[in-house]
mmCIF file of C-alpha atoms and ligand atoms in Angstrom:
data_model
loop_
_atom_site.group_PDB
_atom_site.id
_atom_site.type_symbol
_atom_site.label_atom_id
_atom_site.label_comp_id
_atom_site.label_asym_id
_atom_site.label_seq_id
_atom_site.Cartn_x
_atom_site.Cartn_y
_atom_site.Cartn_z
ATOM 1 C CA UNK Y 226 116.563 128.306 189.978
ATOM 2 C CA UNK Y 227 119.892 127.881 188.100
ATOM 3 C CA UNK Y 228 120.599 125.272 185.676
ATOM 4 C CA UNK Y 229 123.847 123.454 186.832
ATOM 5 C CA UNK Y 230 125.103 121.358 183.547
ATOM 6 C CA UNK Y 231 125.964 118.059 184.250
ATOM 7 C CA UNK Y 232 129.447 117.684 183.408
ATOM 8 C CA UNK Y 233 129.618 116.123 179.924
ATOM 9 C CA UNK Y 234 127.081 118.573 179.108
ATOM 10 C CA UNK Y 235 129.490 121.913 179.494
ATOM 11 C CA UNK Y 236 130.843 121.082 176.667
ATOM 12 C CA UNK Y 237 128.239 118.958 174.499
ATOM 13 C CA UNK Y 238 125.324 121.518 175.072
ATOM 14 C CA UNK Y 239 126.880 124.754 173.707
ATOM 15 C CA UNK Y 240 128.434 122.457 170.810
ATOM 16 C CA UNK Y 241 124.967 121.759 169.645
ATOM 17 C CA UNK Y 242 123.701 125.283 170.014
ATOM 18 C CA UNK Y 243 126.751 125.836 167.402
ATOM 19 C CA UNK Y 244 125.799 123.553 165.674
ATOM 20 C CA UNK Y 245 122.082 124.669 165.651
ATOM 21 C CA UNK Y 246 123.272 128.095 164.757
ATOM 22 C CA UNK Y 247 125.205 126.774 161.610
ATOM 23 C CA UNK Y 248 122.688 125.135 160.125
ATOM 24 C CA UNK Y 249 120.109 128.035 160.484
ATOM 25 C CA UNK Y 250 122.252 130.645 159.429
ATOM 26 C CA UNK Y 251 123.393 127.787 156.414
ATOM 27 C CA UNK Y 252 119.783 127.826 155.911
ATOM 28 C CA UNK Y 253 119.608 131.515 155.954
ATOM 29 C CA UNK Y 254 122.364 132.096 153.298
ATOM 30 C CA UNK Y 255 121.072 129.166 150.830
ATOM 31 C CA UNK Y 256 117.764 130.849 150.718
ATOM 32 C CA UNK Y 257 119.510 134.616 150.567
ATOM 33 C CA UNK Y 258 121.441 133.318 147.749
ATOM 34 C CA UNK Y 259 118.569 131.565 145.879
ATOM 35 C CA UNK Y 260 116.797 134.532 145.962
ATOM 36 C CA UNK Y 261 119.202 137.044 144.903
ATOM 37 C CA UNK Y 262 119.764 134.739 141.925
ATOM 38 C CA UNK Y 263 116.007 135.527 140.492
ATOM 39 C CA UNK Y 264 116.754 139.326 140.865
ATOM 40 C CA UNK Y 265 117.331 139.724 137.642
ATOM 41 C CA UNK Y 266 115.880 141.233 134.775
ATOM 42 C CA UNK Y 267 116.640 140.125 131.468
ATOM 43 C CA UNK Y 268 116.772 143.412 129.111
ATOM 44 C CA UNK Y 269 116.791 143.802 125.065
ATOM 45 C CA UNK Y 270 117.303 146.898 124.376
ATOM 46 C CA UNK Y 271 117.345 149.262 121.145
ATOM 47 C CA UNK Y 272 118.853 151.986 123.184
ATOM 48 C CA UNK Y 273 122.620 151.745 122.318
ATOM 49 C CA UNK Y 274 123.541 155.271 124.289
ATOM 50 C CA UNK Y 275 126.587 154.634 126.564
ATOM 51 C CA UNK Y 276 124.954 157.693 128.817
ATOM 52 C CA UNK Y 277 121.890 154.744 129.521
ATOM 53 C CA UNK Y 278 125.040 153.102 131.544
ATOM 54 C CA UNK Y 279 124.683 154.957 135.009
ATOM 55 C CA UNK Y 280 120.693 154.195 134.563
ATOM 56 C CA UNK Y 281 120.838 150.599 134.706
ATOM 57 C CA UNK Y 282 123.772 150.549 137.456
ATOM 58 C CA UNK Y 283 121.304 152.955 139.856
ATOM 59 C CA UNK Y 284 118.436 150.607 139.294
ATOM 60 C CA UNK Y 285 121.017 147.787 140.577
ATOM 61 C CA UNK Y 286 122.229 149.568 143.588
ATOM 62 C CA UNK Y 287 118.408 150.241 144.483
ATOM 63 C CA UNK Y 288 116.923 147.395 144.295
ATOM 64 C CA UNK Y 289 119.205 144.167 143.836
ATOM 65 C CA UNK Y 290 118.017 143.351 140.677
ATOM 66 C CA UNK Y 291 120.797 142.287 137.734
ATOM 67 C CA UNK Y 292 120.059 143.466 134.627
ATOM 68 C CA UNK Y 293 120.860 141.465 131.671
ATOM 69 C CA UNK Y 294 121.315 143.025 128.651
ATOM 70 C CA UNK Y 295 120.758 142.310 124.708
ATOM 71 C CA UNK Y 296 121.634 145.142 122.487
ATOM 72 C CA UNK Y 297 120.382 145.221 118.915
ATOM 73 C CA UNK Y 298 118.215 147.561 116.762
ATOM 74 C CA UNK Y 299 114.748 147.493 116.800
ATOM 75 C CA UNK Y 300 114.403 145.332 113.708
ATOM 76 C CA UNK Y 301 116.594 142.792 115.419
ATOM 77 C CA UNK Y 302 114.923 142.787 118.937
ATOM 78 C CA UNK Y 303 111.852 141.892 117.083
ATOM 79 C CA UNK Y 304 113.350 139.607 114.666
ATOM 80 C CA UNK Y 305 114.702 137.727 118.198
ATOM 81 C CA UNK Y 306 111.646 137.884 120.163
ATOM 82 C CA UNK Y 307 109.401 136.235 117.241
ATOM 83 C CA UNK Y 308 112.042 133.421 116.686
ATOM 84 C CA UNK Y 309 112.327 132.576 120.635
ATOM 85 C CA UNK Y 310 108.662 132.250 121.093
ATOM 86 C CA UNK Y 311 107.331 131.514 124.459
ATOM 87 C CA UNK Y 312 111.065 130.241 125.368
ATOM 88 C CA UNK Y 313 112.229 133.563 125.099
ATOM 89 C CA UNK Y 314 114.280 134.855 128.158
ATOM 90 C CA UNK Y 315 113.299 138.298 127.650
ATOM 91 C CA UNK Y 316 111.521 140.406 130.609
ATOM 92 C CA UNK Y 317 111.421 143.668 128.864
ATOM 93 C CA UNK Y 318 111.835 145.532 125.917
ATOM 94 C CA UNK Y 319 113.144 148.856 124.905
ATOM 95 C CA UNK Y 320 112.942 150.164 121.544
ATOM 96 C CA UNK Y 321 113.271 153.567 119.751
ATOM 97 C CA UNK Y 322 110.078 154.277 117.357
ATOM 98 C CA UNK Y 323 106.709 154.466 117.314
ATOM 99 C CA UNK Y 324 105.570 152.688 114.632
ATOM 100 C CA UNK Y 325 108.173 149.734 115.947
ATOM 101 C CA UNK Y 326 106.550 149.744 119.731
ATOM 102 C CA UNK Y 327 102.956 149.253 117.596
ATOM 103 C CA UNK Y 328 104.145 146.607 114.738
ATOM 104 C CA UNK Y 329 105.093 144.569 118.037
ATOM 105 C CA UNK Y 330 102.222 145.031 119.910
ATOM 106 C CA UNK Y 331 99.939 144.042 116.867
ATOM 107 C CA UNK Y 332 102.468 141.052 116.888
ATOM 108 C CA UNK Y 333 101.641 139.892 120.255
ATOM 109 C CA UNK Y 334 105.428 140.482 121.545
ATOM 110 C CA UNK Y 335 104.226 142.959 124.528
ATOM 111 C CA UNK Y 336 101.908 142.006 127.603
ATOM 112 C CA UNK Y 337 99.814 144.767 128.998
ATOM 113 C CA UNK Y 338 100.801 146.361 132.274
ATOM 114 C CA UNK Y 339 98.817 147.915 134.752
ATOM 115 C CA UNK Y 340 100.479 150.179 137.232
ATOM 116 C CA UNK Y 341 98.528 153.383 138.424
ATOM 117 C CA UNK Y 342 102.969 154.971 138.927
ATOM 118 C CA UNK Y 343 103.432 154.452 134.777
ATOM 119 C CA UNK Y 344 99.706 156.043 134.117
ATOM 120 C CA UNK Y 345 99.987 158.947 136.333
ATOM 121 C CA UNK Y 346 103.586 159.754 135.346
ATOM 122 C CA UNK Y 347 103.237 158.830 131.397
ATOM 123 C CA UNK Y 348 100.556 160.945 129.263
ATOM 124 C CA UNK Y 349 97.923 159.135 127.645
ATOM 125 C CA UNK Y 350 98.847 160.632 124.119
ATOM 126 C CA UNK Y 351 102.561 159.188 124.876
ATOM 127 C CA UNK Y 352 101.480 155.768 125.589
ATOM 128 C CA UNK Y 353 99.669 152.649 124.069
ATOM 129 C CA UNK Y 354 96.043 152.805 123.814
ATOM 130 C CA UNK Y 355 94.928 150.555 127.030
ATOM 131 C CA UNK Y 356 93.436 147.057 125.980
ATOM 132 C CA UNK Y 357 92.188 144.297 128.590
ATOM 133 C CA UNK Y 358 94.912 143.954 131.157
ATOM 134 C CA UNK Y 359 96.148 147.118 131.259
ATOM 135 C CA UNK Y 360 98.755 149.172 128.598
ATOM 136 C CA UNK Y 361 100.606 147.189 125.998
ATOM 137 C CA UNK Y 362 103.615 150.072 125.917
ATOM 138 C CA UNK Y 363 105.006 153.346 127.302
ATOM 139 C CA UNK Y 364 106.591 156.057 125.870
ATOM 140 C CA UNK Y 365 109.593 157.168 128.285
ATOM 141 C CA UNK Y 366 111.295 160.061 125.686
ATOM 142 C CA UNK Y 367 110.245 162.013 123.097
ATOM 143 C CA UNK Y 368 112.682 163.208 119.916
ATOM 144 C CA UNK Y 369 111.211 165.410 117.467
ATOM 145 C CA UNK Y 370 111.895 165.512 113.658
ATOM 146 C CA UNK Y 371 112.912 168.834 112.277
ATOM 147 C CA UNK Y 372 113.889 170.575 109.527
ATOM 148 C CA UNK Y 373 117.731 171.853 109.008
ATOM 149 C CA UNK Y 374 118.276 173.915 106.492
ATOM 150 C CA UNK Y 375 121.331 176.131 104.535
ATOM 151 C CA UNK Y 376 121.279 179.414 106.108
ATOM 152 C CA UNK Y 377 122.731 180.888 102.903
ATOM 153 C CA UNK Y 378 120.452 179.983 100.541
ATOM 154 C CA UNK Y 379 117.244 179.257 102.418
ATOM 155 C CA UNK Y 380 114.653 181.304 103.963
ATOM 156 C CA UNK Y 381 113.456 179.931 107.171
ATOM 157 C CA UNK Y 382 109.551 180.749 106.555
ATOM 158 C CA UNK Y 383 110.045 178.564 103.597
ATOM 159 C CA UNK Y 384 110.895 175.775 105.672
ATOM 160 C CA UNK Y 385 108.711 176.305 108.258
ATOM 161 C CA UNK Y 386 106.412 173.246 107.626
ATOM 162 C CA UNK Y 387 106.264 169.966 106.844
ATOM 163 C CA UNK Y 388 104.038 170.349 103.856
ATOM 164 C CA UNK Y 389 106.796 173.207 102.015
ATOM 165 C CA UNK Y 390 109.123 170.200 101.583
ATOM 166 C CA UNK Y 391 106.848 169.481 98.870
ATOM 167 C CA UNK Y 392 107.089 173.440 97.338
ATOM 168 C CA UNK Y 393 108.812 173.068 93.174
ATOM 169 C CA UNK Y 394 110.548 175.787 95.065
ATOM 170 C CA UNK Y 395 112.644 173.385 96.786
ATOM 171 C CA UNK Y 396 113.341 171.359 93.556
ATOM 172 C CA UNK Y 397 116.551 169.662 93.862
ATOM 173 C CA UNK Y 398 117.206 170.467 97.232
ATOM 174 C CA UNK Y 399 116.189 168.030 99.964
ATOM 175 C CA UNK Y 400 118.382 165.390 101.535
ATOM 176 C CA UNK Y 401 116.425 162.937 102.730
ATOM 177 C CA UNK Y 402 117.035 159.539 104.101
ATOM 178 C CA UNK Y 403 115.120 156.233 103.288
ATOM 179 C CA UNK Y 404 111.394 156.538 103.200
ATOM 180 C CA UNK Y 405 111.059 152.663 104.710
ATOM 181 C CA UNK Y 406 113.056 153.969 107.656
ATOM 182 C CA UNK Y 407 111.253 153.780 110.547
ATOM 183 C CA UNK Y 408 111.339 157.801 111.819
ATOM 184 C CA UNK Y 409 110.310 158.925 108.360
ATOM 185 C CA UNK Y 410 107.575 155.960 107.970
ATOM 186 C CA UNK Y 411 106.207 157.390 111.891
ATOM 187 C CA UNK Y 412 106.607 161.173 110.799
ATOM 188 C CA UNK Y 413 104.512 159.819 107.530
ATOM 189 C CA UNK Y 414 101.700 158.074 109.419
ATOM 190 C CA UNK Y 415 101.217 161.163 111.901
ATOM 191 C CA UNK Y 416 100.832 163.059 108.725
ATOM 192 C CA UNK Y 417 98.692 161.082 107.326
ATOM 193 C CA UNK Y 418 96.545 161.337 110.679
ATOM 194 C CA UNK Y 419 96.849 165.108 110.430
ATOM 195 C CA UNK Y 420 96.337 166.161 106.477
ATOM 196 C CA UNK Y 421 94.564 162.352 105.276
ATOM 197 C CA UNK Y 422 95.800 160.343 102.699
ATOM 198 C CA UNK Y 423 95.087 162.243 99.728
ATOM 199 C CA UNK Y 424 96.554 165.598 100.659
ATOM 200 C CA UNK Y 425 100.064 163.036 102.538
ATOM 201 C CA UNK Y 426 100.425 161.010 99.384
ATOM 202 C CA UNK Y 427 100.296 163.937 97.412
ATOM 203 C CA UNK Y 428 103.550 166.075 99.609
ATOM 204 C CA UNK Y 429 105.356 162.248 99.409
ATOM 205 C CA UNK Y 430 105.095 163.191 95.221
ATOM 206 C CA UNK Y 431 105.995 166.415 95.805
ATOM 207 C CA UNK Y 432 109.303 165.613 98.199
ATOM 208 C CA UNK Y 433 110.269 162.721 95.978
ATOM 209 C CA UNK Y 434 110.170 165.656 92.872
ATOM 210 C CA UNK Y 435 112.721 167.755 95.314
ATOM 211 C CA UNK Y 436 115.074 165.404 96.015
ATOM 212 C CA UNK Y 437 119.167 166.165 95.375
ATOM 213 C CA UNK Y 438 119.958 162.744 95.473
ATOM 214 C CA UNK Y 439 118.263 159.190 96.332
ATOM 215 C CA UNK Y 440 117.414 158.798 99.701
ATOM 216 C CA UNK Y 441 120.567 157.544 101.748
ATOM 217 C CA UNK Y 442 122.557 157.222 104.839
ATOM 218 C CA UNK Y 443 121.325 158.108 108.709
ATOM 219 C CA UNK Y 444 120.074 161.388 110.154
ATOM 220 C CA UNK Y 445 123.333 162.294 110.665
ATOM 221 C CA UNK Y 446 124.787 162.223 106.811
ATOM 222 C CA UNK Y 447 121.543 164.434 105.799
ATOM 223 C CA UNK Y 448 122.608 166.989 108.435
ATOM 224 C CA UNK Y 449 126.133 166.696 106.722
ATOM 225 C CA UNK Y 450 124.841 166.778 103.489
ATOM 226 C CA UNK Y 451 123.306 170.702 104.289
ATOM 227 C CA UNK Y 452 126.685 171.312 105.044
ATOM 228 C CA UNK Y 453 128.358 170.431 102.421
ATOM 229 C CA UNK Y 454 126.391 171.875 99.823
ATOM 230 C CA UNK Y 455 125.102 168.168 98.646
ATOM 231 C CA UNK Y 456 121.342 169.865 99.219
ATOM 232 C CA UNK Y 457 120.210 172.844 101.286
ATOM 233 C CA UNK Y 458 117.277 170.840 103.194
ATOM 234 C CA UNK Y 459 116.596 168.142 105.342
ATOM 235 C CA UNK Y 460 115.402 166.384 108.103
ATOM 236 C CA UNK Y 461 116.397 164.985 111.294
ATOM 237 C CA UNK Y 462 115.902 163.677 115.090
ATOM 238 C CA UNK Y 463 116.808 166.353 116.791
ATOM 239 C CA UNK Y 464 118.973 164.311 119.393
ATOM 240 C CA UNK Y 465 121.375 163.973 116.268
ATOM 241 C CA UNK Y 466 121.978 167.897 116.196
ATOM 242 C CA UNK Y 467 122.001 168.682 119.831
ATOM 243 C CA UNK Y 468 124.700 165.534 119.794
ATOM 244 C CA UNK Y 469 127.047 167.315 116.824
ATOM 245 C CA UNK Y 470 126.163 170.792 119.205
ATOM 246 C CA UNK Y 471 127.468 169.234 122.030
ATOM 247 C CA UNK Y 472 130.576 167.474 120.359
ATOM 248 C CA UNK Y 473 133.867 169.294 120.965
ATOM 249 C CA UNK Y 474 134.934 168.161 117.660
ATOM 250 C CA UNK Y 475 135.981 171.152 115.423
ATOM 251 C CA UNK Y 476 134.414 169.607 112.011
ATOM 252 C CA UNK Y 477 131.076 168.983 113.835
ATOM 253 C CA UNK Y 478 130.946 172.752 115.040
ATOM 254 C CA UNK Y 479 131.863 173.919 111.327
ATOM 255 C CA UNK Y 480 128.829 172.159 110.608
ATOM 256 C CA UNK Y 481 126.063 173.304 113.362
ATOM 257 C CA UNK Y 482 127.440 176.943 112.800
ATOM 258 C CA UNK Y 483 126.738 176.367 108.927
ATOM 259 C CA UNK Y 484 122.845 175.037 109.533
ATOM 260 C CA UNK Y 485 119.583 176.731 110.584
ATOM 261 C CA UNK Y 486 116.481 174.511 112.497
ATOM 262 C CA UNK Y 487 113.131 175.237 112.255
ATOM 263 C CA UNK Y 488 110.624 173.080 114.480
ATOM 264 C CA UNK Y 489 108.362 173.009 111.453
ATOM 265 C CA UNK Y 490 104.383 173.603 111.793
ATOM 266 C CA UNK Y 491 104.045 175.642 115.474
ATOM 267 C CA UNK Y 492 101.256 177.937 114.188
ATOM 268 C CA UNK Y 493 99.205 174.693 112.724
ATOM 269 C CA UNK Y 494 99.531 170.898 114.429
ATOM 270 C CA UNK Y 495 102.892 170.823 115.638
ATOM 271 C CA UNK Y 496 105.849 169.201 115.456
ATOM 272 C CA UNK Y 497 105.989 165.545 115.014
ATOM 273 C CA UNK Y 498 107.220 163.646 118.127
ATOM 274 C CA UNK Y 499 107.986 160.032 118.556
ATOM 275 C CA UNK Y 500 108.902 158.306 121.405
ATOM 276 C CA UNK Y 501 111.419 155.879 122.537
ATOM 277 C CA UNK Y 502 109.753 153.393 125.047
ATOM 278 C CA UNK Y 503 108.607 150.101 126.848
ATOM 279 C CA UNK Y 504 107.222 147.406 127.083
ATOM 280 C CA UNK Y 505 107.347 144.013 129.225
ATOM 281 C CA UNK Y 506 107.806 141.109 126.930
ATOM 282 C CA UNK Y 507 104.866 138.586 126.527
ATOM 283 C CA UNK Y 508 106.477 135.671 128.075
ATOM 284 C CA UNK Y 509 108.736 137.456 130.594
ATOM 285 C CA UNK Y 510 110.161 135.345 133.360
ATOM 286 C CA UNK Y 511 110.093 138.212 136.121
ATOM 287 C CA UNK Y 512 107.240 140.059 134.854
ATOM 288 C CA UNK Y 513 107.503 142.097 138.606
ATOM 289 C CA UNK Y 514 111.200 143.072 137.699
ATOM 290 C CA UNK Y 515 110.182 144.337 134.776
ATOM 291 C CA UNK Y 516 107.190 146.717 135.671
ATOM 292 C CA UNK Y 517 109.276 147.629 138.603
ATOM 293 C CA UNK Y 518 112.178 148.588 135.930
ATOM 294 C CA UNK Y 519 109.558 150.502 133.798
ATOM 295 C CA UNK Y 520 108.573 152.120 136.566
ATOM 296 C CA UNK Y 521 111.660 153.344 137.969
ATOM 297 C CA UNK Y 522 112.248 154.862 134.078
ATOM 298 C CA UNK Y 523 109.264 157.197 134.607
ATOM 299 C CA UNK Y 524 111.073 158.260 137.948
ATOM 300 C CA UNK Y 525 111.861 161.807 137.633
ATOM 301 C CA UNK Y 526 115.428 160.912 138.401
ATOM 302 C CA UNK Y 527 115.681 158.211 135.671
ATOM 303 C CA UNK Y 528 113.559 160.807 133.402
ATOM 304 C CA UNK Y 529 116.298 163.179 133.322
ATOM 305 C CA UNK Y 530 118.968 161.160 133.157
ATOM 306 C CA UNK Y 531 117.438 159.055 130.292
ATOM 307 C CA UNK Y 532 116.586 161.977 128.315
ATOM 308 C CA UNK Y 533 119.411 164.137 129.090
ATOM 309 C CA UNK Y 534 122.308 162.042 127.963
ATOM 310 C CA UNK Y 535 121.096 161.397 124.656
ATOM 311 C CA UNK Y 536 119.402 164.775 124.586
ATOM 312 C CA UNK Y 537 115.886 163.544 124.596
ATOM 313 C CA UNK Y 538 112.816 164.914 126.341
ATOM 314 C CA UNK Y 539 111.537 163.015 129.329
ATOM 315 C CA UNK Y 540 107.910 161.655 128.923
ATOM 316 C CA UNK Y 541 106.998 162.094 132.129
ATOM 317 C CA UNK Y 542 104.655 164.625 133.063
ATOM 318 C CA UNK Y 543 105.947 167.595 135.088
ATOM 319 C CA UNK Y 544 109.482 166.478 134.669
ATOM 320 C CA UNK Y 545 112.025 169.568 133.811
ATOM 321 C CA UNK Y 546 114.652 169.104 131.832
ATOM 322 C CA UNK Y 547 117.511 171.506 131.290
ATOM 323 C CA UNK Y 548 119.811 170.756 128.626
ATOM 324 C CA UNK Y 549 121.716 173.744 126.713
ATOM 325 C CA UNK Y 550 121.757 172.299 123.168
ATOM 326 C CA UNK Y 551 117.585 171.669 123.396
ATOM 327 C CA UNK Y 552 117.622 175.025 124.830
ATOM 328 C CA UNK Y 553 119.643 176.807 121.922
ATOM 329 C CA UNK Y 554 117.662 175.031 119.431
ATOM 330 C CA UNK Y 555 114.219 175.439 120.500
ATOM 331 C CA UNK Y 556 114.495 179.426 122.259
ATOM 332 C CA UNK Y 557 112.592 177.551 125.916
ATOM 333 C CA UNK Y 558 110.014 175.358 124.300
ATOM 334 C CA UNK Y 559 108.052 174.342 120.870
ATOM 335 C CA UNK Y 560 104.400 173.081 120.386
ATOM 336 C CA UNK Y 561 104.534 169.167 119.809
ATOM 337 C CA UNK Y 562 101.677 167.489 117.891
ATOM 338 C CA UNK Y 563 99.348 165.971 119.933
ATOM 339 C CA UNK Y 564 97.854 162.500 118.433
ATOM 340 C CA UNK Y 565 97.756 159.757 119.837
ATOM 341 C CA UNK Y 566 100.932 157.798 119.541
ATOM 342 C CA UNK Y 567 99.714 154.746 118.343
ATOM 343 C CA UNK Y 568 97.819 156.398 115.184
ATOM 344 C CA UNK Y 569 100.931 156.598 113.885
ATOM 345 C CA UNK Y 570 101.603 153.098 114.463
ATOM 346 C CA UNK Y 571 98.123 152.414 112.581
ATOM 347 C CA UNK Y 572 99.035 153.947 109.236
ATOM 348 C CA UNK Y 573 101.607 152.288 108.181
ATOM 349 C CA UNK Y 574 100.298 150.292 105.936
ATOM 350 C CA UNK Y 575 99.006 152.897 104.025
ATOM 351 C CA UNK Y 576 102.046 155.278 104.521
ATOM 352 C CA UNK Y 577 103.790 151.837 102.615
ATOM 353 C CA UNK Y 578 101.584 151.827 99.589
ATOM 354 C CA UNK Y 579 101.645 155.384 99.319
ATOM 355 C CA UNK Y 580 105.774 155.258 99.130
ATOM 356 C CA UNK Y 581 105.390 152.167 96.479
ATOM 357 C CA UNK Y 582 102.912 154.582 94.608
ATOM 358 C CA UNK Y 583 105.046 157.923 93.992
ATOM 359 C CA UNK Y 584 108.394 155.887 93.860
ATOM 360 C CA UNK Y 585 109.632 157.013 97.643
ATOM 361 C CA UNK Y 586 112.516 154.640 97.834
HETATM 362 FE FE1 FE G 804 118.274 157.247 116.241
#
C-alpha cells in the first residue's frame, strides 16, 4: 500500500514534520544547555602554583565541568567560608597545611566523603581520620621540612635532627621563620606527637636560645639567609629549594651551590611531612562535581602533574614520581614520619601555649 498525499498535503505534511523536528531538537538544545550550565565546580583554592593551570583545564576537557576559581591563602579561604555560611558558593576546598585542613574540619567547613577511588588511592596516615559519613579531608601531596645548612661552617651530623636545633652548639645560628606559621606550628605538633610535650617544649627553649635574629620572612628568605651569612641554619619546605634548584636564575644557583640539606631524623622517626589537600565544602552546591574533582586529583596522571610542577610528592599510593631536583636532594628516597596526619592537627593548642611559654614569637 502506498500513501498518495492529497494535494494540499505535499506541502503541509512535511512542513509540520519540520516543524516537529524544530521544536524537539529546540527542546533538545534548551535542556543540553541547562545542563551544561550546572557543570561547574566552584573551587577556593590555597594552591597559587601557575603549573596547577594544565590540571584544572584537563579536568575540563574530560568531563565538561567549569571550574570556578577563588584564590587566597589558607587563612583567607577559611576566613571566607565561615563568613558565607550555608550561602556559600563553594564546592571544594584546597588548602596547603595540615594543621589548616584540621582547624577547618573541627570548624565544621568540610563534609565527609565516601568514595572507595580516594581510600584506595590515598593512605590512611595521609588522610583525615574517617567520622560518620565517610572522610572529612585528603591529603593529595606531601612537602617535607628540612634542614639547610652552611656547608662551611656546619657539620652535617650536627644537623641531622630535629632535636640538634636545640644544641648551645648552634647558639646564634638558626634562621627561623615565625613560630605561629602554620608549617612550623604542624612540624611542632608532629613533634610533640613524637618526643611529648615536655621533651618539645623544652627544644622550642632551646631553638628560641639559638636564634640569629627574630623569626621573619617566608621559607624562602631563611634559605637566603644561610647564604648570606645572616645564620648558618635553617629550615624549609623542601618545594622552596628544589624551586631555587630548578630556577635558571644565576643568584638563585649561587645560593643552592652555597647550602647543604639534610632530611633530618632517618635513623629515628623520620622526617616531618605535611600535606597539601582536600576537602568538599559543607554546603557545596555540586557536591558530585566535587568528589568527582577530588577524585580525578588522586589520578595517577593528576598525581604527577600536581606534585611535579611545584615539586611535591604525590599522595597517592604507588604513584612514581621523577623529578631531578627531589632526586639530587634526597640521593632516590628518605624515610618520612609516619603519624597520623591529623595528630598534628590535634596539638595545636598545646604547640600555642608552649610558643607563648618560652617566648617563640
Ligand atoms: Fe608554601
Amino acid at each position: 500500500m502506498t500513501f498518495i498525499p492529497s494535494s494540499d498535503s505535499t506541502s503541509a505534511r512535511p512542513h509540520s514534520w519540520m516543524a516537529l523536528a524544530a521544536s524537539v531538537i529546540g527542546g533538545l538544545l534548551i535542556s543540553v544547555h541547562a545542563a551544561a550550565q550546572e557543570q561547574v565546580l566552584n573551587l577556593y583554592s590555597a594552591r597559587h602554583y601557575p603549573t596547577d593551570e594544565a590540571l584544572y583545564s584537563n579536568f575540563t576537557k574530560a568531563t565538561g565541568i567549569r571550574i570556578a576559581r577563588v584564590d587566597a591563602d589558607d587563612a583567607g579561604i577559611l576566613a571566607r567560608l565561615k563568613a558565607e555560611g550555608a550561602a556559600s558558593p563553594a564546592d571544594l576546598i584546597l588548602l596547603v597545611d595540615a594543621a589548616r585542613l584540621w582547624r577547618a574540619e573541627v570548624d565544621g567547613l568540610f563534609q565527609p566523603v565516601k568514595s572507595p577511588a580516594l581510600e584506595a588511592a590515598i593512605p590512611a596516615n595521609l588522610r583525615a581520620k574517617a567520622v560518620e559519613g565517610g572522610t572529612p579531608w585528603f591529603g593529595l601531596s606531601t612537602r617535607a621540612r628540612v634542614v639547610v645548612y652552611d656547608k662551611l661552617s656546619i657539620k652535617r651530623e650536627d644537623v641531622d635532627t630535629y632535636e640538634k636545633l636545640a644544641d648551645p652548639k648552634l647558639k646564634g645560628k638558626l634562621c627561623i621563620r615565625s613560630g605561629s606559621h602554620p608549617y612550623n606550628l604542624s612540624l611542632f605538633g608532629a613533634v610533640t606527637e613524637h618526643l611529648g610535650p615536655e621533651k618539645t617544649e623544652a627544644w622550642l627553649k632551646g631553638m628560641v636560645a639559638n636564634m640569629a635574629r627574630p623569626p621573619k620572612g617566608g621559607d624562602t628568605d631563611q634559605i637566603k639567609g644561610v647564604a648570606s651569612g645572616e645564620c648558618a641554619v635553617a629550615l624549609t619546605n623542601t618545594y622552596y629549594l628544589a624551586r631555587m634548584m630548578r630556577s635558571g636564575k644565576p643568584e638563585d644557583q649561587a645560593v643552592t651551590e652555597k647550602i647543604g640539606v639534610v632530611f633530618p631524623n632517618q635513623s629515628s622517626w623520620g622526617t616531618h611531612v605535611n600535606v597539601a589537600g582536600g576537602a568538599v565544602a559543607r554546603y557545596a552546591k555540586h557536591p558530585q562535581n566535587a568528589v568527582r574533582f577530588l577524585e580525578y586529583l588522586a589520578s595517577p596522571e593528576a598525581q604527577n602533574h600536581f606534585a611535579n610542577g611545584n615539586n611535591e610528592w604525590p599522595a597517592a599510593q604507588g604513584v612514581k614520581l621523577s623529578n631531578p631536583a627531589l632526586q639530587a636532594m634526597t640521593g632516590g628516597s628518605f624515610k618520612s614520619e609516619l603519624i597520623p596526619i591529623s595528630a598534628v592537627g590535634m596539638n595545636q593548642v598545646k604547640v600555642q601555649q608552649m610558643l607563648d611559654r618560652v617566648g617563640f614569637k
